[in-house]
Amino acid sequence: MLLGMAATNPAPVTLVVGDEELLADRAVGEVVAAARAGDPGAEIHDLLGGKVEPGELTQLTSPSLFGDRSVVVIRSAQDLAKEVIAEIVSYASNPSEDTALVLVHPGGVKGKALVDGVKKAGAHVVTVTKVTKPAERLAFVKSELRRAGRTIGGDAATALLDAVGNDLRELAAACNQLAFDTPGKTIDEAAVARYHRGRAEVSGFTVADSAVEGRLGDALEQLRWALSTGTAPVLLVSALAGGLRSLAKVGGAPRNLRGGQLASHLGMPPWKIDRVQRQLNGWGPEGIARALQATATADEQVKGGGADPAYALEHMVQIVVASRTGR
């Protein structure tokens, strides 16, 4: 549970700070669920900071004649007017017993007076910063499946990240669907491959892997499949450029670094370094440079500089495969 509160007793004032939207939404949802567990008829007021008028909070938090509970959610709290911020900070020091107030703020300096004020007044604080590190995303996948009463191995979790990408909402949806559709308690790599056998191709990562590994036929087939299923050409260029940059980073790393030292130096997880090191076979600095130039040209063409994005992408893949050396 994000909030660590009693199931039917949400804090009078909760401040959700951070720019990870999925986790912020969940924090809000837990307050609402807790309030409704205590009072199924609890009224929910969901407001945007820029539209909250002075005096509106006072009106919404006034005690009900019937003792009904309510939840007031103010999203984008950084956009609140100064007068409203002052009103909320004052309210936070003496909140209503019948209302749970939730303030959602992305962090940063805008609206900092609100954040500082309600913290000082004793608000319950939930921090939801962006999940950016590979290890954090792996932990998120495992946590999502634990929430669903399932477990997933490290290789399977890595395969899921490769197939779905880094967006937390998409990862959460994929975990939920896997938990629903896959029999047994443990989800393995084979289950991920079965469920997402087309998804990785659509995302562009399989296209990139095939190209940098010199498998021209596979890369072109996967590229056409990705385009036919609606993948944006710019995402396909980005995936291939990212794969080539990884080759350059790992290929240019100091030879005396191994294991954790190498991972720390490159800012890449060990599993990815192992994969890139295998892909480096057949590549030299000049070939990587030519391939990166091809992706830059394709990027310009798919963004309006060329008449046929599909042709530009196929030409890019052909140049990348031809740029490998030592074959």
Short mmCIF file of C-alpha atoms in Angstrom, two decimals:
data_model
loop_
_atom_site.label_atom_id
_atom_site.label_comp_id
_atom_site.label_asym_id
_atom_site.label_seq_id
_atom_site.Cartn_x
_atom_site.Cartn_y
_atom_site.Cartn_z
CA MET A 1 0.00 0.00 0.00
CA LEU A 2 1.43 3.37 -0.96
CA LEU A 3 0.07 5.41 1.87
CA GLY A 4 0.59 3.18 4.87
CA MET A 5 -2.70 4.34 6.42
CA ALA A 6 -5.52 2.50 8.12
CA ALA A 7 -7.87 0.89 5.60
CA THR A 8 -10.81 3.14 6.51
CA ASN A 9 -9.05 6.16 7.98
CA PRO A 10 -7.19 8.28 5.41
CA ALA A 11 -5.10 11.18 6.66
CA PRO A 12 -7.00 14.51 6.87
CA VAL A 13 -4.49 16.07 4.42
CA THR A 14 -2.32 14.09 2.01
CA LEU A 15 0.33 15.69 -0.19
CA VAL A 16 1.37 13.62 -3.21
CA VAL A 17 4.64 15.00 -4.58
CA GLY A 18 6.39 13.83 -7.73
CA ASP A 19 6.10 13.48 -11.49
CA GLU A 20 5.27 9.80 -11.88
CA GLU A 21 1.62 10.02 -12.94
CA LEU A 22 0.72 6.38 -12.46
CA LEU A 23 1.93 6.31 -8.85
CA ALA A 24 0.31 9.68 -8.15
CA ASP A 25 -3.02 8.38 -9.45
CA ARG A 26 -2.67 5.30 -7.29
CA ALA A 27 -1.95 7.40 -4.22
CA VAL A 28 -5.12 9.39 -4.86
CA GLY A 29 -7.04 6.19 -5.49
CA GLU A 30 -5.97 4.74 -2.16
CA VAL A 31 -7.27 7.76 -0.27
CA VAL A 32 -10.59 7.50 -2.11
CA ALA A 33 -10.78 3.75 -1.46
CA ALA A 34 -10.00 4.23 2.23
CA ALA A 35 -12.67 6.92 2.59
CA ARG A 36 -15.28 4.81 0.82
CA ALA A 37 -14.38 1.76 2.88
CA GLY A 38 -15.48 3.77 5.92
CA ASP A 39 -18.41 5.43 4.14
CA PRO A 40 -19.52 3.92 0.80
CA GLY A 41 -21.45 7.11 0.06
CA ALA A 42 -18.46 9.42 0.47
CA GLU A 43 -18.60 12.23 -2.08
CA ILE A 44 -15.55 12.80 -4.29
CA HIS A 45 -14.63 16.27 -5.59
CA ASP A 46 -11.85 16.09 -8.22
CA LEU A 47 -10.50 19.56 -9.09
CA LEU A 48 -7.73 21.12 -11.17
CA GLY A 49 -5.51 23.61 -9.35
CA GLY A 50 -5.84 26.36 -11.93
CA LYS A 51 -9.64 26.34 -11.64
CA VAL A 52 -10.03 26.37 -7.85
CA GLU A 53 -11.53 29.67 -6.71
CA PRO A 54 -10.87 31.39 -3.35
CA GLY A 55 -13.39 30.16 -0.80
CA GLU A 56 -14.17 26.97 -2.74
CA LEU A 57 -12.22 24.74 -0.35
CA THR A 58 -14.05 26.19 2.63
CA GLN A 59 -17.36 25.44 0.96
CA LEU A 60 -16.40 21.87 0.06
CA THR A 61 -15.03 21.03 3.50
CA SER A 62 -17.86 22.50 5.55
CA PRO A 63 -19.36 19.89 7.93
CA SER A 64 -22.34 18.01 6.51
CA LEU A 65 -25.64 18.04 8.41
CA PHE A 66 -25.79 14.28 7.89
CA GLY A 67 -22.17 13.56 8.84
CA ASP A 68 -21.28 12.34 5.34
CA ARG A 69 -17.59 11.99 4.49
CA SER A 70 -15.99 13.52 1.42
CA VAL A 71 -12.70 13.56 -0.44
CA VAL A 72 -11.40 16.72 -2.10
CA VAL A 73 -8.68 16.05 -4.67
CA ILE A 74 -6.77 18.99 -6.14
CA ARG A 75 -4.53 17.97 -9.04
CA SER A 76 -1.87 20.20 -10.63
CA ALA A 77 -1.64 21.97 -7.29
CA GLN A 78 1.32 24.00 -8.58
CA ASP A 79 -1.23 26.07 -10.54
CA LEU A 80 -3.21 27.22 -7.50
CA ALA A 81 -3.57 30.97 -7.01
CA LYS A 82 -1.69 32.55 -4.10
CA GLU A 83 -4.92 33.29 -2.26
CA VAL A 84 -6.02 29.66 -2.56
CA ILE A 85 -2.62 28.40 -1.40
CA ALA A 86 -2.90 30.56 1.71
CA GLU A 87 -6.39 29.18 2.31
CA ILE A 88 -5.21 25.57 1.95
CA VAL A 89 -2.18 26.03 4.22
CA SER A 90 -4.43 27.57 6.87
CA TYR A 91 -6.92 24.73 6.48
CA ALA A 92 -4.17 22.08 6.78
CA SER A 93 -3.35 23.22 10.30
CA ASN A 94 -6.95 22.56 11.39
CA PRO A 95 -8.59 20.20 8.87
CA SER A 96 -12.16 18.97 8.92
CA GLU A 97 -12.80 15.56 10.49
CA ASP A 98 -15.26 14.66 7.74
CA THR A 99 -13.02 15.47 4.74
CA ALA A 100 -9.85 13.98 3.29
CA LEU A 101 -7.96 16.58 1.26
CA VAL A 102 -5.47 15.30 -1.34
CA LEU A 103 -3.07 17.69 -3.04
CA VAL A 104 -1.17 16.45 -6.11
CA HIS A 105 1.99 18.42 -6.91
CA PRO A 106 4.63 17.43 -9.52
CA GLY A 107 7.55 18.83 -7.53
CA GLY A 108 9.73 21.72 -8.60
CA VAL A 109 9.72 25.34 -7.52
CA LYS A 110 6.31 26.39 -8.80
CA GLY A 111 3.83 26.24 -5.94
CA LYS A 112 6.60 25.47 -3.44
CA ALA A 113 4.88 27.64 -0.83
CA LEU A 114 2.00 25.16 -0.84
CA VAL A 115 4.31 22.16 -0.43
CA ASP A 116 6.28 23.76 2.39
CA GLY A 117 3.18 25.08 4.11
CA VAL A 118 1.17 21.85 4.24
CA LYS A 119 4.25 19.84 5.21
CA LYS A 120 4.81 22.18 8.15
CA ALA A 121 1.13 21.81 9.07
CA GLY A 122 1.60 18.05 9.36
CA ALA A 123 0.22 16.71 6.07
CA HIS A 124 0.88 13.09 5.21
CA VAL A 125 3.44 13.12 2.36
CA VAL A 126 3.65 10.53 -0.44
CA THR A 127 6.62 10.84 -2.82
CA VAL A 128 6.17 9.49 -6.35
CA THR A 129 9.29 10.37 -8.33
CA LYS A 130 9.94 9.06 -11.83
CA VAL A 131 11.18 5.50 -12.11
CA THR A 132 14.23 5.95 -14.33
CA LYS A 133 16.82 3.31 -13.43
CA PRO A 134 16.67 -0.16 -15.03
CA ALA A 135 16.86 -1.82 -11.60
CA GLU A 136 13.91 0.28 -10.41
CA ARG A 137 11.82 -0.74 -13.41
CA LEU A 138 12.64 -4.40 -12.82
CA ALA A 139 11.61 -3.97 -9.18
CA PHE A 140 8.38 -2.31 -10.34
CA VAL A 141 7.51 -5.26 -12.60
CA LYS A 142 8.11 -7.73 -9.77
CA SER A 143 6.09 -5.59 -7.38
CA GLU A 144 3.18 -5.35 -9.82
CA LEU A 145 2.98 -9.11 -10.14
CA ARG A 146 3.23 -9.56 -6.36
CA ARG A 147 0.20 -7.27 -6.08
CA ALA A 148 -1.60 -9.74 -8.32
CA GLY A 149 -0.44 -12.71 -6.23
CA ARG A 150 2.13 -13.87 -8.77
CA THR A 151 5.92 -14.06 -9.08
CA ILE A 152 8.24 -13.47 -12.04
CA GLY A 153 11.88 -14.42 -12.53
CA GLY A 154 14.61 -11.93 -13.37
CA ASP A 155 14.99 -13.11 -16.98
CA ALA A 156 11.23 -12.96 -17.54
CA ALA A 157 11.02 -9.47 -16.03
CA THR A 158 13.85 -8.32 -18.31
CA ALA A 159 12.09 -9.83 -21.33
CA LEU A 160 8.92 -7.98 -20.39
CA LEU A 161 10.81 -4.67 -20.19
CA ASP A 162 12.36 -5.36 -23.59
CA ALA A 163 8.95 -6.10 -25.09
CA VAL A 164 6.88 -3.33 -23.54
CA GLY A 165 9.35 -0.49 -22.91
CA ASN A 166 9.75 1.86 -19.97
CA ASP A 167 6.34 3.51 -19.62
CA LEU A 168 4.98 2.56 -16.18
CA ARG A 169 1.35 2.59 -17.27
CA GLU A 170 2.06 0.18 -20.11
CA LEU A 171 4.17 -2.01 -17.84
CA ALA A 172 1.43 -2.11 -15.21
CA ALA A 173 -1.17 -3.03 -17.85
CA ALA A 174 1.09 -5.76 -19.26
CA CYS A 175 1.69 -7.20 -15.78
CA ASN A 176 -2.02 -7.25 -15.02
CA GLN A 177 -2.82 -8.94 -18.32
CA LEU A 178 -0.08 -11.54 -17.85
CA ALA A 179 -1.31 -12.30 -14.34
CA PHE A 180 -4.85 -12.71 -15.65
CA ASP A 181 -4.03 -14.83 -18.71
CA THR A 182 -1.11 -17.00 -17.52
CA PRO A 183 -1.80 -20.16 -15.47
CA GLY A 184 0.32 -21.07 -12.47
CA LYS A 185 1.85 -18.89 -9.78
CA THR A 186 5.15 -18.09 -11.52
CA ILE A 187 5.42 -16.23 -14.82
CA ASP A 188 8.46 -17.32 -16.78
CA GLU A 189 10.25 -16.02 -19.86
CA ALA A 190 8.33 -18.41 -22.14
CA ALA A 191 5.02 -16.95 -20.93
CA VAL A 192 6.24 -13.42 -21.65
CA ALA A 193 7.43 -14.48 -25.12
CA ARG A 194 4.08 -16.13 -25.91
CA TYR A 195 2.03 -13.16 -24.82
CA HIS A 196 4.25 -10.46 -26.32
CA ARG A 197 5.57 -12.25 -29.38
CA GLY A 198 4.38 -9.37 -31.58
CA ARG A 199 4.80 -6.56 -29.09
CA ALA A 200 8.61 -6.40 -29.16
CA GLU A 201 8.57 -6.17 -32.94
CA VAL A 202 6.02 -3.37 -32.82
CA SER A 203 8.14 -1.46 -30.29
CA GLY A 204 11.15 -1.51 -32.62
CA PHE A 205 13.63 -3.18 -30.28
CA THR A 206 13.62 -6.47 -32.18
CA VAL A 207 14.15 -4.57 -35.43
CA ALA A 208 17.18 -2.91 -33.85
CA ASP A 209 18.60 -6.17 -32.50
CA SER A 210 18.23 -7.91 -35.86
CA ALA A 211 19.88 -5.03 -37.70
CA VAL A 212 22.90 -4.65 -35.42
CA GLU A 213 23.37 -8.43 -35.46
CA GLY A 214 23.48 -8.40 -39.26
CA ARG A 215 20.23 -10.32 -39.89
CA LEU A 216 18.95 -8.23 -42.80
CA GLY A 217 16.02 -10.46 -43.78
CA ASP A 218 14.67 -10.63 -40.21
CA ALA A 219 15.14 -6.90 -39.67
CA LEU A 220 13.24 -5.96 -42.85
CA GLU A 221 10.41 -8.38 -42.11
CA GLN A 222 10.06 -7.07 -38.55
CA LEU A 223 10.25 -3.49 -39.80
CA ARG A 224 7.36 -4.05 -42.22
CA TRP A 225 5.34 -5.75 -39.50
CA ALA A 226 5.95 -2.83 -37.13
CA LEU A 227 4.82 -0.31 -39.76
CA SER A 228 1.74 -2.36 -40.63
CA THR A 229 0.65 -2.42 -36.99
CA GLY A 230 0.91 1.34 -36.64
CA THR A 231 4.29 1.92 -35.02
CA ALA A 232 5.47 5.48 -35.65
CA PRO A 233 8.52 5.56 -37.97
CA VAL A 234 10.33 7.96 -35.63
CA LEU A 235 10.17 5.34 -32.84
CA LEU A 236 11.77 2.74 -35.09
CA VAL A 237 14.61 5.12 -35.92
CA SER A 238 15.01 5.90 -32.21
CA ALA A 239 15.22 2.22 -31.26
CA LEU A 240 17.94 1.52 -33.83
CA ALA A 241 19.88 4.67 -32.93
CA GLY A 242 19.72 3.64 -29.26
CA GLY A 243 21.08 0.19 -30.09
CA LEU A 244 23.98 1.69 -32.03
CA ARG A 245 24.79 4.16 -29.26
CA SER A 246 24.93 1.23 -26.83
CA LEU A 247 27.42 -0.48 -29.14
CA ALA A 248 29.56 2.65 -29.14
CA LYS A 249 29.42 3.03 -25.35
CA VAL A 250 30.31 -0.57 -24.57
CA GLY A 251 32.90 -0.78 -27.37
CA GLY A 252 34.62 2.36 -26.13
CA ALA A 253 34.69 1.42 -22.43
CA PRO A 254 38.04 0.93 -20.64
CA ARG A 255 39.22 -2.66 -21.08
CA ASN A 256 40.24 -3.01 -17.42
CA LEU A 257 36.68 -2.63 -16.11
CA ARG A 258 34.58 -5.71 -15.40
CA GLY A 259 31.24 -6.58 -13.84
CA GLY A 260 29.82 -3.99 -11.48
CA GLN A 261 32.59 -1.47 -12.20
CA LEU A 262 31.80 -1.57 -15.91
CA ALA A 263 28.06 -1.29 -15.26
CA SER A 264 28.62 1.71 -13.00
CA HIS A 265 30.94 3.39 -15.51
CA LEU A 266 28.51 2.97 -18.39
CA GLY A 267 25.29 3.53 -16.45
CA MET A 268 23.88 0.32 -17.92
CA PRO A 269 22.60 -2.84 -16.20
CA PRO A 270 24.88 -5.91 -16.45
CA TRP A 271 22.35 -7.92 -18.48
CA LYS A 272 22.29 -5.23 -21.16
CA ILE A 273 26.08 -4.97 -21.25
CA ASP A 274 26.30 -8.74 -21.80
CA ARG A 275 23.87 -8.51 -24.71
CA VAL A 276 25.65 -5.55 -26.32
CA GLN A 277 29.04 -7.25 -25.95
CA ARG A 278 27.68 -10.19 -27.94
CA GLN A 279 26.29 -7.82 -30.55
CA LEU A 280 29.64 -6.04 -30.91
CA ASN A 281 31.06 -8.99 -32.82
CA GLY A 282 31.65 -7.75 -36.34
CA TRP A 283 31.48 -4.04 -35.50
CA GLY A 284 34.25 -1.45 -35.61
CA PRO A 285 34.27 2.30 -34.82
CA GLU A 286 34.00 3.33 -38.48
CA GLY A 287 31.07 1.01 -39.10
CA ILE A 288 29.22 2.31 -36.03
CA ALA A 289 29.81 5.88 -37.19
CA ARG A 290 28.41 5.10 -40.67
CA ALA A 291 25.40 3.36 -39.17
CA LEU A 292 24.67 6.28 -36.82
CA GLN A 293 24.86 8.67 -39.76
CA ALA A 294 22.31 6.50 -41.57
CA THR A 295 19.93 6.73 -38.60
CA ALA A 296 20.37 10.51 -38.46
CA THR A 297 19.49 10.76 -42.17
CA ALA A 298 16.47 8.50 -41.73
CA ASP A 299 15.33 10.53 -38.72
CA GLU A 300 15.32 13.69 -40.84
CA GLN A 301 13.44 11.94 -43.66
CA VAL A 302 10.69 10.42 -41.49
CA LYS A 303 10.14 13.82 -39.86
CA GLY A 304 9.22 15.41 -43.18
CA GLY A 305 12.46 15.56 -45.09
CA GLY A 306 11.58 12.62 -47.34
CA ALA A 307 8.57 11.56 -49.39
CA ASP A 308 8.44 7.89 -48.29
CA PRO A 309 9.14 7.04 -44.61
CA ALA A 310 8.94 3.27 -45.27
CA TYR A 311 11.62 3.48 -47.96
CA ALA A 312 13.78 5.67 -45.70
CA LEU A 313 13.55 3.11 -42.90
CA GLU A 314 14.36 0.15 -45.14
CA HIS A 315 17.33 2.01 -46.63
CA MET A 316 18.53 2.81 -43.09
CA VAL A 317 18.36 -0.86 -42.07
CA GLN A 318 20.25 -1.92 -45.20
CA ILE A 319 23.06 0.58 -44.53
CA VAL A 320 23.29 -0.43 -40.87
CA VAL A 321 23.64 -4.12 -41.73
CA ALA A 322 26.16 -3.33 -44.48
CA SER A 323 28.21 -1.25 -42.04
CA ARG A 324 29.18 -4.27 -39.98
CA THR A 325 32.79 -5.34 -40.59
CA GLY A 326 34.72 -8.57 -40.23
CA ARG A 327 31.99 -10.75 -41.77
#
